[in-house]
Amino acid sequence: MMIVMLGLKLIIDEKEHLNYFEKYVLEEKHDKKYKEYLLTYTTEFIRVNLISINREDIKNYFKIFGESLIASYEKSYIRYSIDSDCFILIYQYEDGILKKDKYNYEVVDEMINYTYTSSIYESGRII
């Protein structure tokens, strides 16, 4: 009887793990969609609001607004970090976890290139 119970527990644990993994994989697709939308929006926002696109002008422009929200999309948003001189994408997951992706940027011939640097996970909610 004990062996049957142990076998049943292993089957249940495996199904729970597979369900969690499937949910995780599906959420990553949302991250990609959010990232593409928000970084594209940010680039267009900069193009519309700055006459000359260079790193110093971008930095000075965002200093005026502080670390406020640039744009939001569904369960995510993007903001500029003055201290780090980078953009931070924040995603809200169903279980109350926030994922913060940090993107450095460089400007070459007035084209903005973003480079992913790190992710931080925190508990919390997007307000």
PDB file of C-alpha atoms in Angstrom:
ATOM      1  CA  MET A   1       0.000   0.000   0.000  1.00  0.00           C
ATOM      2  CA  MET A   2       2.842   2.354   0.870  1.00  0.00           C
ATOM      3  CA  ILE A   3       4.472   1.764  -2.520  1.00  0.00           C
ATOM      4  CA  VAL A   4       1.194   2.547  -4.320  1.00  0.00           C
ATOM      5  CA  MET A   5       0.815   5.805  -2.349  1.00  0.00           C
ATOM      6  CA  LEU A   6       4.406   6.779  -3.104  1.00  0.00           C
ATOM      7  CA  GLY A   7       3.902   6.035  -6.814  1.00  0.00           C
ATOM      8  CA  LEU A   8       0.703   8.106  -6.869  1.00  0.00           C
ATOM      9  CA  LYS A   9       2.471  11.001  -5.144  1.00  0.00           C
ATOM     10  CA  LEU A  10       5.282  10.899  -7.726  1.00  0.00           C
ATOM     11  CA  ILE A  11       2.742  10.998 -10.581  1.00  0.00           C
ATOM     12  CA  ILE A  12       0.931  13.973  -9.006  1.00  0.00           C
ATOM     13  CA  ASP A  13       4.214  15.817  -8.367  1.00  0.00           C
ATOM     14  CA  GLU A  14       5.287  15.245 -11.966  1.00  0.00           C
ATOM     15  CA  LYS A  15       1.977  16.600 -13.336  1.00  0.00           C
ATOM     16  CA  GLU A  16       2.200  19.678 -11.078  1.00  0.00           C
ATOM     17  CA  HIS A  17       5.762  20.298 -12.261  1.00  0.00           C
ATOM     18  CA  LEU A  18       4.727  19.970 -15.922  1.00  0.00           C
ATOM     19  CA  ASN A  19       1.788  22.358 -15.392  1.00  0.00           C
ATOM     20  CA  TYR A  20       4.077  24.898 -13.730  1.00  0.00           C
ATOM     21  CA  PHE A  21       6.655  24.562 -16.519  1.00  0.00           C
ATOM     22  CA  GLU A  22       3.976  24.966 -19.215  1.00  0.00           C
ATOM     23  CA  LYS A  23       2.684  28.119 -17.511  1.00  0.00           C
ATOM     24  CA  TYR A  24       6.254  29.468 -17.266  1.00  0.00           C
ATOM     25  CA  VAL A  25       6.955  28.852 -20.959  1.00  0.00           C
ATOM     26  CA  LEU A  26       3.709  30.529 -22.003  1.00  0.00           C
ATOM     27  CA  GLU A  27       4.469  33.587 -19.862  1.00  0.00           C
ATOM     28  CA  GLU A  28       7.864  34.008 -21.503  1.00  0.00           C
ATOM     29  CA  LYS A  29       6.075  34.565 -24.804  1.00  0.00           C
ATOM     30  CA  HIS A  30       4.166  37.407 -23.154  1.00  0.00           C
ATOM     31  CA  ASP A  31       7.456  38.888 -21.945  1.00  0.00           C
ATOM     32  CA  LYS A  32       8.728  38.989 -25.513  1.00  0.00           C
ATOM     33  CA  LYS A  33       5.561  40.687 -26.757  1.00  0.00           C
ATOM     34  CA  TYR A  34       5.701  43.252 -23.929  1.00  0.00           C
ATOM     35  CA  LYS A  35       9.414  43.888 -24.499  1.00  0.00           C
ATOM     36  CA  GLU A  36       9.016  44.438 -28.230  1.00  0.00           C
ATOM     37  CA  TYR A  37       6.073  46.786 -27.778  1.00  0.00           C
ATOM     38  CA  LEU A  38       7.594  48.844 -24.954  1.00  0.00           C
ATOM     39  CA  LEU A  39      11.070  49.231 -26.460  1.00  0.00           C
ATOM     40  CA  THR A  40       9.566  50.175 -29.830  1.00  0.00           C
ATOM     41  CA  TYR A  41       7.265  52.684 -28.139  1.00  0.00           C
ATOM     42  CA  THR A  42      10.201  54.134 -26.176  1.00  0.00           C
ATOM     43  CA  THR A  43      12.273  54.545 -29.334  1.00  0.00           C
ATOM     44  CA  GLU A  44       9.416  56.338 -31.101  1.00  0.00           C
ATOM     45  CA  PHE A  45       8.752  58.455 -27.999  1.00  0.00           C
ATOM     46  CA  ILE A  46      12.389  59.608 -28.043  1.00  0.00           C
ATOM     47  CA  ARG A  47      12.321  60.280 -31.805  1.00  0.00           C
ATOM     48  CA  VAL A  48       9.205  62.454 -31.483  1.00  0.00           C
ATOM     49  CA  ASN A  49      10.386  64.429 -28.449  1.00  0.00           C
ATOM     50  CA  LEU A  50      14.065  65.044 -29.228  1.00  0.00           C
ATOM     51  CA  ILE A  51      15.473  67.006 -32.135  1.00  0.00           C
ATOM     52  CA  SER A  52      18.872  65.336 -31.959  1.00  0.00           C
ATOM     53  CA  ILE A  53      19.096  61.733 -30.783  1.00  0.00           C
ATOM     54  CA  ASN A  54      22.248  61.133 -28.755  1.00  0.00           C
ATOM     55  CA  ARG A  55      22.932  59.611 -25.371  1.00  0.00           C
ATOM     56  CA  GLU A  56      23.460  62.913 -23.547  1.00  0.00           C
ATOM     57  CA  ASP A  57      20.209  64.422 -24.858  1.00  0.00           C
ATOM     58  CA  ILE A  58      18.272  61.286 -23.922  1.00  0.00           C
ATOM     59  CA  LYS A  59      19.729  61.339 -20.415  1.00  0.00           C
ATOM     60  CA  ASN A  60      18.965  65.056 -19.962  1.00  0.00           C
ATOM     61  CA  TYR A  61      15.443  64.657 -21.339  1.00  0.00           C
ATOM     62  CA  PHE A  62      14.524  61.924 -18.861  1.00  0.00           C
ATOM     63  CA  LYS A  63      16.113  63.796 -15.925  1.00  0.00           C
ATOM     64  CA  ILE A  64      13.306  66.345 -16.318  1.00  0.00           C
ATOM     65  CA  PHE A  65      10.664  63.691 -15.569  1.00  0.00           C
ATOM     66  CA  GLY A  66      12.543  61.752 -12.926  1.00  0.00           C
ATOM     67  CA  GLU A  67      11.997  58.003 -12.832  1.00  0.00           C
ATOM     68  CA  SER A  68       8.422  58.212 -14.025  1.00  0.00           C
ATOM     69  CA  LEU A  69       6.590  55.821 -16.281  1.00  0.00           C
ATOM     70  CA  ILE A  70       7.257  56.158 -20.016  1.00  0.00           C
ATOM     71  CA  ALA A  71       4.608  53.711 -21.254  1.00  0.00           C
ATOM     72  CA  SER A  72       2.514  50.761 -20.129  1.00  0.00           C
ATOM     73  CA  TYR A  73       1.146  47.782 -21.997  1.00  0.00           C
ATOM     74  CA  GLU A  74      -1.191  45.210 -20.468  1.00  0.00           C
ATOM     75  CA  LYS A  75       0.654  43.892 -17.381  1.00  0.00           C
ATOM     76  CA  SER A  76       3.941  45.666 -18.000  1.00  0.00           C
ATOM     77  CA  TYR A  77       5.538  49.072 -18.163  1.00  0.00           C
ATOM     78  CA  ILE A  78       8.848  50.770 -18.890  1.00  0.00           C
ATOM     79  CA  ARG A  79      10.654  53.524 -17.041  1.00  0.00           C
ATOM     80  CA  TYR A  80      14.017  55.246 -17.242  1.00  0.00           C
ATOM     81  CA  SER A  81      16.468  54.917 -14.329  1.00  0.00           C
ATOM     82  CA  ILE A  82      18.412  58.131 -13.784  1.00  0.00           C
ATOM     83  CA  ASP A  83      20.937  56.517 -11.423  1.00  0.00           C
ATOM     84  CA  SER A  84      21.800  53.658 -13.787  1.00  0.00           C
ATOM     85  CA  ASP A  85      21.192  55.545 -17.060  1.00  0.00           C
ATOM     86  CA  CYS A  86      19.190  52.601 -18.395  1.00  0.00           C
ATOM     87  CA  PHE A  87      15.640  51.514 -19.142  1.00  0.00           C
ATOM     88  CA  ILE A  88      13.793  49.099 -16.872  1.00  0.00           C
ATOM     89  CA  LEU A  89      10.942  46.917 -18.116  1.00  0.00           C
ATOM     90  CA  ILE A  90       8.651  45.653 -15.379  1.00  0.00           C
ATOM     91  CA  TYR A  91       6.328  42.674 -15.903  1.00  0.00           C
ATOM     92  CA  GLN A  92       3.539  41.560 -13.544  1.00  0.00           C
ATOM     93  CA  TYR A  93       2.934  37.814 -13.225  1.00  0.00           C
ATOM     94  CA  GLU A  94      -0.315  36.253 -11.959  1.00  0.00           C
ATOM     95  CA  ASP A  95       1.260  35.023  -8.722  1.00  0.00           C
ATOM     96  CA  GLY A  96       2.238  38.523  -7.536  1.00  0.00           C
ATOM     97  CA  ILE A  97       5.818  38.389  -8.797  1.00  0.00           C
ATOM     98  CA  LEU A  98       7.397  41.347 -10.587  1.00  0.00           C
ATOM     99  CA  LYS A  99      10.171  40.763 -13.106  1.00  0.00           C
ATOM    100  CA  LYS A 100      12.413  43.774 -13.733  1.00  0.00           C
ATOM    101  CA  ASP A 101      14.594  43.586 -16.842  1.00  0.00           C
ATOM    102  CA  LYS A 102      17.375  46.131 -17.168  1.00  0.00           C
ATOM    103  CA  TYR A 103      18.371  47.378 -20.636  1.00  0.00           C
ATOM    104  CA  ASN A 104      21.378  49.543 -21.350  1.00  0.00           C
ATOM    105  CA  TYR A 105      21.317  51.538 -24.551  1.00  0.00           C
ATOM    106  CA  GLU A 106      23.689  53.141 -26.992  1.00  0.00           C
ATOM    107  CA  VAL A 107      23.073  55.538 -29.842  1.00  0.00           C
ATOM    108  CA  VAL A 108      24.796  55.002 -33.185  1.00  0.00           C
ATOM    109  CA  ASP A 109      23.911  57.321 -36.079  1.00  0.00           C
ATOM    110  CA  GLU A 110      20.757  58.397 -34.220  1.00  0.00           C
ATOM    111  CA  MET A 111      19.653  54.750 -33.918  1.00  0.00           C
ATOM    112  CA  ILE A 112      18.998  53.462 -30.409  1.00  0.00           C
ATOM    113  CA  ASN A 113      20.288  49.961 -29.647  1.00  0.00           C
ATOM    114  CA  TYR A 114      19.148  48.239 -26.445  1.00  0.00           C
ATOM    115  CA  THR A 115      21.190  45.584 -24.670  1.00  0.00           C
ATOM    116  CA  TYR A 116      19.695  43.318 -22.009  1.00  0.00           C
ATOM    117  CA  THR A 117      21.868  43.233 -18.879  1.00  0.00           C
ATOM    118  CA  SER A 118      19.975  41.559 -16.015  1.00  0.00           C
ATOM    119  CA  SER A 119      16.686  40.533 -14.409  1.00  0.00           C
ATOM    120  CA  ILE A 120      15.469  40.887 -10.848  1.00  0.00           C
ATOM    121  CA  TYR A 121      12.403  39.136  -9.420  1.00  0.00           C
ATOM    122  CA  GLU A 122      10.442  40.702  -6.552  1.00  0.00           C
ATOM    123  CA  SER A 123       7.082  40.152  -4.954  1.00  0.00           C
ATOM    124  CA  GLY A 124       4.631  42.984  -5.498  1.00  0.00           C
ATOM    125  CA  ARG A 125       2.026  44.445  -7.769  1.00  0.00           C
ATOM    126  CA  ILE A 126       2.005  47.070 -10.505  1.00  0.00           C
ATOM    127  CA  ILE A 127      -0.103  49.926  -9.265  1.00  0.00           C
TER     128      ILE A 127
END
